[in-house]
XYZ file of C-alpha atoms in Angstrom:
67
model
C 117.856 -17.589 -13.770
C 116.909 -16.970 -17.460
C 115.650 -13.831 -19.060
C 112.136 -15.235 -19.398
C 112.171 -16.249 -15.583
C 113.219 -12.782 -14.771
C 110.351 -11.159 -16.916
C 107.840 -13.558 -15.292
C 109.124 -12.857 -11.852
C 109.099 -9.110 -12.208
C 105.952 -8.681 -14.213
C 107.919 -6.958 -16.923
C 107.810 -7.712 -20.753
C 110.553 -10.085 -21.984
C 111.779 -7.705 -24.561
C 112.390 -5.015 -22.005
C 114.443 -7.453 -19.910
C 116.247 -8.374 -23.039
C 117.180 -4.760 -23.622
C 118.496 -4.400 -20.042
C 120.520 -7.444 -19.867
C 123.217 -6.296 -22.454
C 123.553 -3.093 -20.477
C 124.151 -5.026 -17.309
C 126.861 -7.011 -19.113
C 128.408 -3.770 -20.333
C 128.532 -2.498 -16.784
C 130.306 -5.700 -15.724
C 132.736 -5.473 -18.634
C 131.564 -9.086 -19.501
C 130.767 -10.769 -22.728
C 126.945 -11.623 -23.066
C 127.362 -13.909 -26.010
C 128.043 -17.058 -24.011
C 124.627 -16.631 -22.302
C 122.497 -16.160 -25.539
C 119.951 -18.866 -26.490
C 116.680 -19.165 -28.173
C 113.066 -20.373 -27.331
C 109.998 -21.139 -29.190
C 107.118 -18.952 -28.429
C 103.362 -19.752 -28.441
C 103.200 -19.073 -32.194
C 106.233 -21.339 -33.111
C 108.620 -18.592 -33.680
C 112.229 -18.752 -32.392
C 113.022 -15.793 -30.341
C 116.300 -14.713 -28.474
C 116.703 -15.179 -24.732
C 119.475 -15.401 -22.168
C 119.344 -18.944 -20.779
C 122.417 -19.750 -18.740
C 122.423 -18.317 -15.136
C 123.013 -14.654 -15.311
C 125.398 -12.717 -13.086
C 122.717 -10.770 -11.269
C 120.399 -13.541 -9.701
C 118.710 -11.261 -7.165
C 115.057 -10.627 -8.068
C 115.444 -7.272 -6.201
C 117.946 -6.109 -8.816
C 115.410 -6.751 -11.678
C 112.502 -5.163 -9.806
C 114.498 -1.978 -9.305
C 115.219 -1.740 -13.112
C 113.064 0.500 -15.082
C 110.631 -1.071 -17.543
C-alpha cells in the first residue's frame, strides 16, 4: 500500500501521512529511503511519496493515527 493509497483510504491529507511514515520507520528502527518515490500531481509537479509496500498495511493502523 502506498502513502497515497493510505491517504485516500483514511481521508487524511497526503502530507500528514507523509509526516507519519518516517516516524513509523523510526519506531521500527528501519530505513525509509528504500520506500521513497515520486508522483506527478494534477498540476504537473513531482512530489514525494512512499510507493513500495509499507510495513504497516493495516488500514486500521492509519485510521488510528492522528491527522
